[in-house]
Amino acid sequence: MTPKAELFGRIEDYCLDLLNKPEREEFEKELKLNPELREEVELQMNIQNAILEMDVLDLKGKLEKIQTNSTKNGKLNGSFELLDDFSEFEEATAELTPEELIESFESLPKVHVYQHERTSNENIHHYYKEQNGSEQVVVEDDLNGFDMEGLEGLEEAILETDILNLRETLQQVAKSVEPQYSVEDIDAYLEGEMGDDILAEFEGELSQNELLQSEVNLHKELEMAVAENDVMDLRSELRNIMESETSWNVSEQAIEDFIDGVLEESLLEEFGAELKENTDLMAEVALRENINAAVSEMDIMGLRQKLKDARDESEKKEVKSIIMPRIEIGSTKFWRSSVAVILVLVGLLGVMRMNTNTLDNSYDKYIESSTWASERSVDSDMSIIQQAQMYYQQNEFQKTIDLLNNVTVNADEQFVPQFYKGLSYQNLNKYPKAVTEYSKVIDHGNNMFIEEAEWYKALCYLKMNKRAEAKKELLAVIDRRGHYQKDAKAILRKLKYSFK
Amino acid sequence: MINYTDAQILKGILRHDNLILQYIYKQYYYKVNYFIKKNQGSEDDASDIFQEAIIVIYRKIKENDLIFEKSSFQGYLFSVCRFLWLKQLEKRRIEKEKLNDSLPFQEDVYDDNLVELVDKNQKYGLYQKHFKTLSTDCQKLLQMFFEKVPLKEIARIMGYKSEKYAKTRKYKCKELLIKRIKQDTEFKKILEDDT
């Protein structure tokens, strides 16, 4: 191993380009392999570059000379001779007005310097003198042939990583150190339970220690803040309102009328003023206009239907799918590989027209039959399930129901046929029966059909014109924050005023 | 929509009347939202400011310190919202001079009393926010202590074996709460403002 002194010598020689060719090559080889050496060389280079900044050092030297001369000339005041004629200014205490002071030549800098002079007995003003003194020595040394000796201390200081680390650790310790008094002590003090012997000491400390004072204050304030139940309740009520309520100050009817261009003249101005500033209202109006536009695109809907049929044909469906977990019941392995249900609601909100007739028409117009994924199977009665699936895909809903009525599955697996019976009844427009089946699925409580069941149940209720029940189901769907959340919210919004 | 008088609104806030609170929200929120968004704020900022303005007004009403002679509820609410947002801008080191003043406000609302109340509300709001993050048990326990419920009773209600344990639990909860508050950068800013 190379001794450290020798190593530093080699580094220095390398930096100063004093190594011969073989030595240099050997050194560079080592440099490639040794990261510590690289760091060392880099440091040396930087120091060297700093020293070689001749122009900066020259300037420093000249400034130093000027400063030394001016110091020799008399006083060391750092005032750039501004105070030279300050003796004439001595009467500037009471007689001179501020205007006179300002008008006098360079008066403001002089006043500033004068203030410095007056306060020069403060420690902070002596500091620059000390600095000047010490700097003078260093600069003189530096200028003396750029002796490296002057920088030895710097190098050592930089290399004192242990000291640097210790300093950092001490700072961390200071930050993390526990307060002198614990929560328990402060509580005991505030509750008057502190023993007399500690009390005097605590109070003594409290009168002088600002940190302890703020700690005690925090405890006091905390007690009052936590007792503010009413404020906390009000805050949470407001939060609820802001989350659940719409922020516009116009009725749903007014929005519809505005879109249809039939809003009364008297309301139109007010509506327009709010619409200009209320971004939520702007978004609502835009959403409704888009829905209306989408619903009236009969050609696009027809095309979409054809595309969907084509997709169904090739069995490459992009569908909302629900994959059931593998359930083992006794010895029977119950596989839910996948269920794909498509109930495409085109122009969903078209369903939600206010009168029953429109609602019926819209529902019939925009709801599509659900389809059943081909790979679904139930070990316990696989053939029947497969057959039911076939009927379902052929729109033979009654046959599907009849078959599913006869399927033998364990009590815990009943929700599967129940859900598909629900869909089949819905397709047959037997909404109360569909609702009954969906309810069974929901009541089961632990299966992945629940959200879908709630959603379809809500649609059935809408079809049956049972709006309160529909609202309940839609709220349940929203609570789940699942796939249908947005649709459910949109329907609720649309129907809101009719529920009141 | 029904229109409420200022007196009805103030009474409604005091009683936490849901209908009145909804009315206030629908009637005034969008203007505050517009003002804040125009002045470098977000939707979240707007809802926070609106909410805290109502809380400040509630504190005022509780102290019997809110009478509208020259002003109105709307003017007062907007003035408080504006004031709270100015404070936020100051905190975020954003220039206030270029404020886009779309809210009608009343300069005379800005007295020392309001400044003090807003500061208190900010501080207490922060404490309460962290209090709400404690476990339900801790919240209940601390609240009972602060309401001076006897230790024996607290131990009974909470199902603790001894009063000593109840006390130890309380210290732990309080310690946790204080730690969370102190770690909050918002708290550090409040301390800086105080000094």
XYZ file of C-alpha atoms in Angstrom:
695
model
C 0.000 0.000 0.000
C 1.305 3.475 -0.869
C 1.933 5.694 2.187
C -0.471 8.626 2.309
C 2.202 11.321 2.096
C 3.675 9.666 -0.992
C 0.247 9.316 -2.534
C -0.502 13.003 -2.041
C 2.865 13.774 -3.596
C 2.014 11.727 -6.654
C -1.415 13.343 -6.922
C 0.171 16.765 -6.776
C 2.769 15.803 -9.381
C 0.036 14.443 -11.608
C -2.017 17.586 -11.304
C 1.006 19.756 -12.026
C 1.958 17.508 -14.933
C 5.304 16.611 -13.373
C 5.097 12.826 -13.884
C 7.090 11.158 -16.655
C 5.240 9.097 -19.253
C 5.388 5.618 -17.619
C 4.570 7.091 -14.200
C 1.690 8.991 -15.692
C 0.298 5.927 -17.462
C 0.530 3.852 -14.318
C -1.167 6.586 -12.332
C -3.984 6.927 -14.860
C -4.543 3.176 -14.770
C -4.930 3.315 -11.035
C -7.122 6.364 -11.375
C -9.563 4.386 -13.476
C -9.849 1.654 -10.891
C -9.814 3.668 -7.685
C -12.790 5.997 -7.096
C -11.256 7.432 -3.928
C -8.176 8.405 -5.855
C -10.344 10.012 -8.497
C -12.078 12.097 -5.851
C -8.755 13.138 -4.415
C -7.431 14.176 -7.808
C -10.582 16.121 -8.552
C -10.261 17.988 -5.271
C -6.627 18.799 -5.954
C -7.494 20.019 -9.456
C -10.190 22.298 -8.099
C -7.850 23.755 -5.512
C -5.223 24.235 -8.142
C -7.656 25.962 -10.483
C -8.758 28.241 -7.693
C -5.175 29.196 -6.976
C -4.454 29.768 -10.616
C -7.144 32.431 -10.930
C -4.437 35.055 -11.268
C -6.671 37.894 -12.353
C -8.889 37.500 -9.309
C -5.873 37.343 -7.044
C -4.346 40.414 -8.685
C -7.504 42.387 -8.164
C -7.661 41.222 -4.582
C -4.113 42.327 -4.021
C -4.727 45.763 -5.472
C -7.828 46.269 -3.399
C -5.890 45.185 -0.386
C -3.180 47.753 -1.097
C -5.722 50.526 -1.453
C -7.310 49.501 1.783
C -3.954 49.334 3.600
C -3.045 52.811 2.368
C -6.322 54.302 3.465
C -5.915 52.634 6.859
C -2.436 54.086 7.169
C -3.872 57.507 6.348
C -5.847 57.620 9.505
C -9.042 55.846 10.263
C -10.401 52.542 9.288
C -14.063 53.240 8.825
C -15.011 51.471 5.620
C -16.911 54.547 4.583
C -15.137 55.326 1.294
C -14.225 58.787 2.566
C -17.837 59.771 2.780
C -17.289 60.784 6.354
C -14.278 62.917 5.568
C -16.232 66.089 5.701
C -18.662 64.888 8.273
C -17.206 67.250 10.844
C -19.070 69.993 9.039
C -22.194 67.995 9.518
C -22.012 67.876 13.247
C -24.741 70.414 13.747
C -27.115 68.242 11.742
C -28.985 67.157 14.794
C -31.880 69.468 15.498
C -31.539 72.522 13.376
C -31.522 70.898 9.936
C -34.831 69.917 8.412
C -35.037 66.587 6.580
C -35.347 68.520 3.305
C -32.113 70.379 3.965
C -30.453 67.136 4.789
C -31.617 65.516 1.571
C -30.610 68.473 -0.551
C -27.052 68.477 0.744
C -24.555 66.643 -1.483
C -24.627 62.851 -1.008
C -26.498 63.362 2.183
C -28.338 60.042 2.220
C -25.245 57.866 1.939
C -23.607 60.117 4.462
C -26.455 59.754 6.898
C -26.297 56.007 6.436
C -22.570 55.981 7.088
C -23.011 58.331 10.017
C -25.398 55.817 11.553
C -22.752 53.148 11.065
C -20.224 55.296 12.810
C -22.538 55.950 15.695
C -23.172 52.290 16.180
C -19.596 51.225 15.578
C -19.184 50.244 19.176
C -21.601 47.387 18.637
C -19.993 44.000 18.155
C -21.325 43.525 14.690
C -19.558 46.648 13.489
C -16.245 45.511 14.849
C -16.525 42.307 12.963
C -15.445 43.695 9.632
C -12.347 45.137 11.282
C -11.379 41.697 12.530
C -12.064 40.305 9.131
C -9.982 42.974 7.515
C -7.126 42.205 9.866
C -7.116 38.475 9.329
C -7.794 38.754 5.627
C -4.820 41.026 5.247
C -2.530 38.339 6.577
C -4.036 35.607 4.409
C -3.942 37.699 1.245
C -0.384 38.699 1.895
C 0.550 35.051 2.308
C -1.336 34.071 -0.786
C 0.219 36.736 -2.876
C 3.628 35.667 -1.754
C 4.312 33.416 -4.699
C 0.972 31.595 -4.288
C 2.366 29.475 -1.533
C 0.414 26.230 -1.018
C 1.123 26.452 2.687
C -1.518 29.122 3.022
C -4.111 26.608 1.814
C -2.999 23.654 3.849
C -5.501 24.481 6.552
C -8.254 24.634 3.990
C -7.349 21.254 2.606
C -7.282 19.731 6.058
C -10.593 21.353 6.922
C -12.183 19.911 3.803
C -10.780 16.499 4.515
C -12.052 16.496 8.105
C -15.073 14.465 7.160
C -15.325 13.012 10.640
C -15.765 16.490 12.085
C -18.282 17.380 9.393
C -20.222 14.230 10.133
C -20.123 14.861 13.857
C -21.438 18.382 13.314
C -24.289 17.054 11.212
C -25.118 14.395 13.791
C -25.127 16.984 16.552
C -27.569 19.094 14.556
C -29.828 16.097 14.083
C -29.647 15.274 17.768
C -30.538 18.844 18.657
C -33.551 18.634 16.382
C -34.822 15.342 17.698
C -34.113 15.896 21.350
C -37.184 15.506 23.501
C -38.532 18.539 25.299
C -37.457 18.866 28.890
C -40.978 18.310 30.187
C -43.230 15.521 28.992
C -46.890 15.742 28.047
C -47.582 14.160 31.408
C -45.670 16.888 33.290
C -47.408 19.692 31.421
C -50.799 18.097 31.979
C -50.048 17.697 35.663
C -49.102 21.374 35.803
C -52.255 22.510 33.990
C -54.460 20.337 36.152
C -52.784 21.544 39.355
C -51.515 18.095 40.159
C -47.803 18.887 40.095
C -45.917 18.242 43.315
C -44.698 21.341 45.175
C -41.064 20.400 44.796
C -41.248 20.229 40.980
C -43.789 23.031 40.667
C -41.381 25.768 41.739
C -38.752 24.486 39.362
C -41.310 24.180 36.538
C -42.622 27.695 37.070
C -39.110 29.062 37.181
C -38.358 27.401 33.893
C -41.685 28.501 32.420
C -40.991 32.154 33.174
C -37.758 32.046 31.196
C -38.115 29.326 28.619
C -40.039 30.415 25.537
C -40.224 26.907 24.166
C -41.860 25.646 27.311
C -44.249 28.597 27.238
C -45.361 27.755 23.726
C -45.656 24.090 24.692
C -47.957 24.957 27.596
C -49.939 27.295 25.339
C -50.358 24.543 22.795
C -51.789 22.271 25.482
C -54.229 24.944 26.593
C -55.361 25.742 23.061
C -55.664 22.102 22.203
C -58.049 21.587 25.076
C -60.249 24.402 23.855
C -60.072 23.334 20.213
C -61.003 19.736 20.945
C -63.948 20.881 23.030
C -65.378 22.724 20.009
C -67.680 19.931 18.975
C -70.111 22.352 17.398
C -67.486 23.826 15.078
C -66.285 20.395 14.035
C -69.861 19.289 13.376
C -70.608 22.402 11.340
C -67.455 21.901 9.322
C -68.373 18.327 8.493
C -71.966 19.308 7.643
C -70.698 21.946 5.262
C -68.302 19.445 3.719
C -71.174 17.008 3.181
C -73.328 19.649 1.557
C -70.524 20.699 -0.722
C -69.885 17.132 -1.759
C -73.473 16.116 -2.339
C -75.225 19.254 -3.518
C -74.964 20.971 -6.841
C -73.473 24.424 -6.565
C -75.839 26.238 -8.885
C -78.586 28.501 -7.809
C -81.046 27.728 -10.612
C -83.611 24.953 -10.820
C -83.235 21.842 -12.966
C -86.290 23.005 -14.882
C -84.588 26.310 -15.628
C -81.560 24.468 -17.017
C -83.764 22.323 -19.278
C -85.726 25.364 -20.391
C -82.546 27.261 -21.080
C -81.232 24.424 -23.254
C -84.550 24.159 -25.061
C -84.554 27.931 -25.562
C -87.819 28.434 -23.741
C -86.569 30.006 -20.516
C -88.721 32.949 -19.511
C -87.336 36.375 -20.289
C -87.436 37.383 -16.626
C -85.259 34.439 -15.601
C -82.989 34.496 -18.604
C -80.881 37.450 -17.471
C -80.310 36.003 -14.022
C -79.498 32.605 -15.518
C -77.026 34.114 -17.971
C -75.279 36.072 -15.205
C -74.759 32.933 -13.147
C -73.767 30.882 -16.177
C -70.981 33.380 -16.849
C -69.320 32.804 -13.478
C -70.467 29.384 -12.336
C -68.200 26.798 -13.917
C -70.218 23.899 -12.458
C -73.360 25.225 -14.099
C -71.486 25.652 -17.361
C -70.391 22.015 -17.187
C -73.926 20.838 -16.384
C -75.425 22.731 -19.297
C -72.741 21.348 -21.607
C -73.327 17.783 -20.353
C -77.059 18.006 -20.919
C -76.619 19.490 -24.351
C -74.256 16.658 -25.249
C -76.677 14.046 -23.979
C -79.464 15.549 -26.023
C -77.261 15.621 -29.086
C -76.162 12.013 -28.558
C -79.710 10.786 -28.051
C -80.843 12.379 -31.277
C -78.064 10.758 -33.327
C -80.259 7.947 -34.585
C -77.970 7.157 -37.519
C -74.949 6.775 -35.261
C -76.913 4.584 -32.896
C -77.980 2.384 -35.763
C -74.417 2.068 -36.948
C -73.264 1.285 -33.427
C -75.861 -1.465 -33.213
C -74.658 -3.001 -36.463
C -71.074 -2.885 -35.327
C -72.029 -4.559 -32.123
C -73.869 -7.311 -33.924
C -70.831 -7.900 -36.068
C -68.671 -8.061 -32.974
C -71.020 -10.553 -31.350
C -70.788 -12.681 -34.414
C -67.062 -12.936 -34.243
C -67.207 -13.443 -30.485
C -64.684 -10.740 -29.866
C -66.555 -8.626 -27.451
C -65.297 -5.665 -25.557
C -67.562 -5.934 -22.592
C -67.886 -4.978 -19.006
C -66.889 -8.215 -17.399
C -67.083 -9.411 -13.910
C -64.709 -12.197 -13.008
C -65.849 -14.219 -10.064
C -63.298 -15.638 -7.695
C -62.827 -19.380 -7.558
C -65.091 -20.693 -4.864
C -64.660 -24.092 -3.307
C -67.715 -25.462 -1.687
C -67.234 -28.838 -0.115
C -65.761 -31.083 -2.705
C -67.352 -29.209 -5.559
C -65.121 -26.725 -7.257
C -67.161 -23.887 -8.419
C -65.472 -22.040 -11.220
C -66.484 -18.622 -12.182
C -64.162 -18.051 -15.043
C -65.896 -15.012 -16.393
C -69.219 -13.506 -16.855
C -69.751 -10.893 -19.418
C -72.885 -8.999 -19.393
C -73.580 -6.348 -21.869
C -76.438 -4.125 -21.179
C -75.560 -1.259 -23.387
C -77.597 1.759 -22.631
C -77.228 4.130 -25.476
C -78.280 7.589 -24.531
C -78.930 6.381 -21.046
C -80.524 9.513 -19.860
C -83.109 9.284 -22.567
C -84.691 6.680 -20.303
C -85.206 9.236 -17.667
C -87.755 11.465 -19.296
C -90.182 12.784 -16.821
C -93.416 11.261 -17.953
C -93.971 7.533 -17.897
C -94.754 7.239 -21.578
C -91.570 8.895 -22.646
C -89.693 6.792 -20.122
C -91.165 3.596 -21.530
C -90.390 4.595 -25.071
C -86.864 5.605 -24.260
C -86.225 2.424 -22.339
C -87.436 0.273 -25.194
C -85.496 2.292 -27.656
C -82.141 2.364 -25.959
C -81.781 -0.758 -23.874
C -80.128 -3.768 -25.466
C -80.315 -7.415 -24.554
C -77.656 -8.669 -22.229
C -75.358 -11.396 -23.483
C -73.741 -14.223 -21.665
C -70.068 -15.051 -21.912
C -69.373 -18.413 -23.477
C -66.831 -19.764 -21.045
C -69.036 -19.649 -17.946
C -69.420 -22.999 -16.236
C -70.597 -24.523 -13.003
C -69.167 -27.903 -12.092
C -72.199 -28.932 -10.136
C -74.582 -28.751 -13.068
C -72.503 -27.754 -15.992
C -74.609 -29.071 -18.811
C -77.738 -27.247 -17.699
C -75.862 -23.994 -17.251
C -74.365 -24.353 -20.714
C -77.749 -25.039 -22.192
C -79.226 -22.043 -20.380
C -76.445 -19.952 -21.747
C -77.262 -21.098 -25.247
C -80.917 -20.188 -24.853
C -79.969 -16.832 -23.417
C -77.736 -16.008 -26.367
C -80.569 -16.964 -28.688
C -82.871 -14.546 -26.859
C -84.923 -17.495 -25.585
C -85.358 -15.889 -22.215
C -88.287 -17.946 -20.979
C -86.423 -21.165 -21.781
C -83.390 -19.792 -19.966
C -85.519 -19.141 -16.912
C -87.115 -22.589 -17.037
C -83.734 -24.257 -17.223
C -82.230 -22.138 -14.471
C -85.203 -22.972 -12.258
C -84.131 -26.587 -12.479
C -80.414 -26.136 -12.007
C -79.017 -27.770 -8.883
C -76.531 -25.603 -7.078
C -75.627 -25.257 -3.427
C -77.422 -22.632 -1.396
C -74.315 -20.438 -1.422
C -74.118 -20.504 -5.188
C -77.732 -19.578 -5.869
C -76.878 -15.999 -6.789
C -75.543 -17.103 -10.180
C -78.781 -18.481 -11.632
C -80.688 -15.787 -9.741
C -78.778 -13.012 -11.487
C -79.324 -14.492 -14.927
C -82.954 -15.124 -14.206
C -83.171 -11.446 -13.276
C -81.645 -10.451 -16.603
C -83.957 -12.802 -18.469
C -87.060 -11.468 -16.726
C -85.893 -7.948 -17.464
C -85.561 -8.849 -21.120
C -89.083 -10.225 -21.012
C -90.272 -6.918 -19.503
C -91.261 -8.778 -16.332
C -89.757 -6.138 -14.107
C -91.247 -7.099 -10.715
C -89.928 -10.641 -11.158
C -86.553 -9.316 -12.259
C -86.493 -7.111 -9.160
C -87.220 -10.157 -6.973
C -84.286 -12.059 -8.469
C -81.913 -9.090 -8.221
C -82.954 -8.576 -4.598
C -81.957 -12.155 -3.793
C -78.528 -11.537 -5.322
C -78.116 -8.334 -3.316
C -79.351 -9.970 -0.092
C -76.751 -12.700 -0.451
C -74.337 -9.951 0.514
C -71.080 -11.487 -0.638
C -70.794 -11.883 -4.369
C -69.524 -9.846 -7.257
C -72.894 -9.453 -8.941
C -74.196 -7.051 -6.316
C -73.328 -3.782 -8.000
C -74.742 -4.977 -11.327
C -77.858 -6.264 -9.578
C -78.395 -2.898 -7.862
C -77.930 -1.081 -11.133
C -80.367 -3.234 -13.109
C -82.797 -3.229 -10.226
C -82.768 0.584 -10.300
C -83.468 0.497 -14.041
C -86.370 -1.888 -13.470
C -87.800 0.437 -10.842
C -87.541 3.316 -13.270
C -89.399 1.260 -15.804
C -92.038 0.524 -13.173
C -92.128 4.271 -12.411
C -91.135 3.601 -8.791
C -88.812 6.522 -8.521
C -88.235 6.541 -4.788
C -87.107 2.905 -4.927
C -85.007 3.646 -7.994
C -83.365 6.508 -6.169
C -82.533 4.229 -3.240
C -80.846 1.717 -5.517
C -78.993 4.406 -7.446
C -77.667 5.822 -4.192
C -76.462 2.342 -3.278
C -74.686 2.125 -6.631
C -73.068 5.529 -6.016
C -71.972 4.441 -2.546
C -70.067 1.544 -4.054
C -68.036 4.001 -6.134
C -67.871 1.390 -8.836
C -68.335 1.202 -12.564
C -71.869 2.601 -12.647
C -71.272 5.444 -10.221
C -71.174 8.193 -12.825
C -74.197 6.908 -14.711
C -76.156 6.629 -11.491
C -75.213 10.176 -10.497
C -76.241 11.496 -13.891
C -79.636 9.822 -13.623
C -80.149 11.114 -10.106
C -79.217 14.602 -11.179
C -81.538 14.461 -14.079
C -84.433 13.238 -12.000
C -83.652 15.220 -8.925
C -86.479 17.665 -8.873
C -89.048 14.991 -9.620
C -88.008 13.109 -6.457
C -88.735 16.004 -4.129
C -86.124 29.090 -4.569
C -87.069 30.598 -1.219
C -85.124 33.682 -0.236
C -84.059 34.012 3.356
C -83.444 37.245 5.234
C -80.056 37.941 6.779
C -81.473 37.340 10.241
C -82.840 33.966 9.175
C -79.495 33.041 7.649
C -77.584 33.939 10.808
C -80.026 31.992 12.950
C -79.758 29.089 10.538
C -75.967 29.034 10.758
C -76.139 29.117 14.521
C -78.517 26.143 14.510
C -76.576 24.351 11.753
C -79.802 24.305 9.774
C -79.178 22.122 6.749
C -81.630 23.969 4.522
C -80.057 27.326 5.283
C -76.559 25.949 4.782
C -77.603 24.518 1.430
C -79.148 27.835 0.507
C -75.937 29.708 1.359
C -73.906 27.234 -0.669
C -76.087 27.433 -3.738
C -76.520 31.172 -3.519
C -72.953 32.315 -2.940
C -70.409 29.565 -3.498
C -69.989 29.991 -7.217
C -69.055 33.648 -6.837
C -66.370 32.789 -4.308
C -65.196 29.968 -6.556
C -64.975 32.346 -9.492
C -63.034 34.908 -7.456
C -60.526 32.366 -6.157
C -59.966 30.734 -9.523
C -59.394 34.152 -11.043
C -56.764 34.740 -8.384
C -54.517 31.729 -8.757
C -56.566 29.345 -6.635
C -58.124 25.973 -7.347
C -61.527 24.395 -6.821
C -60.252 22.848 -3.570
C -58.982 26.202 -2.374
C -62.392 27.691 -3.079
C -64.278 25.077 -1.091
C -61.827 25.344 1.828
C -62.082 29.115 1.919
C -65.868 29.086 1.645
C -66.162 26.537 4.422
C -63.803 28.366 6.764
C -65.543 31.676 6.075
C -68.823 30.163 7.284
C -67.035 28.821 10.367
C -65.584 32.272 11.076
C -69.057 33.770 10.753
C -70.403 31.069 13.068
C -67.777 31.966 15.661
C -68.776 35.625 15.313
C -72.451 34.835 15.793
C -71.634 32.726 18.833
C -69.822 35.646 20.353
C -72.826 37.885 19.625
C -70.492 39.956 17.549
C -72.273 40.097 14.256
C -74.802 42.796 13.528
C -75.371 44.049 10.025
C -76.112 47.737 10.032
C -74.590 49.086 6.880
C -73.598 45.744 5.416
C -75.399 42.515 4.539
C -74.743 38.823 5.004
C -73.615 38.536 1.412
C -71.220 41.468 1.737
C -69.839 40.131 4.982
C -69.390 36.611 3.637
C -67.586 37.842 0.547
C -65.389 40.134 2.612
C -64.376 37.279 4.908
C -63.712 34.971 1.946
C -61.590 37.645 0.309
C -59.692 38.237 3.511
C -59.002 34.512 3.981
C -57.811 34.202 0.407
C -55.530 37.225 0.764
C -53.969 35.528 3.779
C -53.427 32.401 1.720
C -51.806 34.367 -1.079
C -49.533 36.008 1.452
C -48.573 32.609 2.815
C -47.851 31.333 -0.657
C -45.792 34.435 -1.354
C -48.022 35.411 -4.252
C -48.412 39.075 -5.080
C -51.651 40.469 -3.778
C -51.443 43.727 -5.665
C -52.631 42.185 -8.899
C -55.804 40.883 -7.289
C -58.714 40.430 -9.642
C -61.474 41.744 -7.375
C -64.678 40.203 -8.624
C -66.216 39.961 -5.143
C -67.958 42.987 -3.710
C -66.370 43.466 -0.277
C -66.472 45.903 2.605
C -63.241 47.348 3.858
C -64.683 48.146 7.294
C -65.121 44.432 7.994
C -61.358 44.092 8.300
C -60.843 45.100 11.903
C -58.449 43.706 14.516
C -61.202 41.576 15.884
C -61.623 39.741 12.584
C -57.876 39.290 12.159
C -57.657 37.779 15.629
C -60.631 35.530 15.045
C -59.310 34.337 11.694
C -55.958 33.498 13.281
C -57.648 31.596 16.059
C -59.849 29.779 13.572
C -56.849 28.797 11.509
C -54.990 27.469 14.521
C -57.968 25.624 16.003
C -58.884 24.281 12.580
C -55.456 22.713 12.309
C -55.695 21.160 15.789
C -59.150 19.831 14.988
C -58.002 18.409 11.683
C -55.365 16.332 13.454
C -57.719 15.465 16.284
C -60.018 13.920 13.682
C -57.185 11.711 12.453
C -56.863 10.013 15.855
C -58.602 6.715 16.487
C -62.194 6.969 17.654
C -61.105 5.724 21.067
C -58.475 8.407 21.420
C -60.898 11.109 20.312
C -63.524 9.978 22.778
C -61.035 9.672 25.595
C -59.502 13.108 25.090
C -62.861 14.740 24.723
C -64.053 13.260 27.994
C -60.900 14.427 29.739
C -61.297 17.919 28.387
C -64.921 17.944 29.437
C -63.693 17.099 32.952
C -65.539 13.787 33.154
C -64.269 12.022 36.322
C -61.486 9.540 35.699
C -63.452 6.705 37.220
C -66.330 7.374 34.879
C -64.010 7.556 31.862
C -62.481 4.190 32.768
C -65.970 2.714 33.102
C -67.254 4.112 29.796
C -64.151 3.092 27.898
C -64.075 -0.344 29.523
C -60.598 0.104 31.008
C -59.508 -1.920 33.992
C -58.171 0.954 36.015
C -58.144 4.713 36.240
C -54.382 4.601 35.947
C -54.629 2.908 32.596
C -57.136 5.530 31.429
C -54.676 8.239 32.348
C -51.782 6.522 30.588
C -53.913 6.092 27.463
C -54.807 9.742 27.580
C -51.150 10.779 27.667
C -50.370 8.505 24.759
C -53.240 9.939 22.716
C -52.315 13.491 23.548
C -48.685 12.867 22.810
C -49.588 11.465 19.408
C -51.852 14.409 18.676
C -49.197 16.941 19.645
C -46.595 15.112 17.590
C -48.796 15.202 14.507
C -49.565 18.871 14.972
C -45.909 19.756 15.366
C -44.971 17.839 12.259
C -47.484 19.775 10.189
C -45.747 22.429 8.100
C -48.831 24.581 8.493
C -48.222 24.662 12.255
C -44.655 25.792 11.712
C -45.944 28.632 9.562
C -48.435 29.629 12.231
C -45.645 29.697 14.814
C -43.561 31.870 12.502
C -46.476 34.267 12.078
C -46.934 34.483 15.844
C -43.340 35.465 16.496
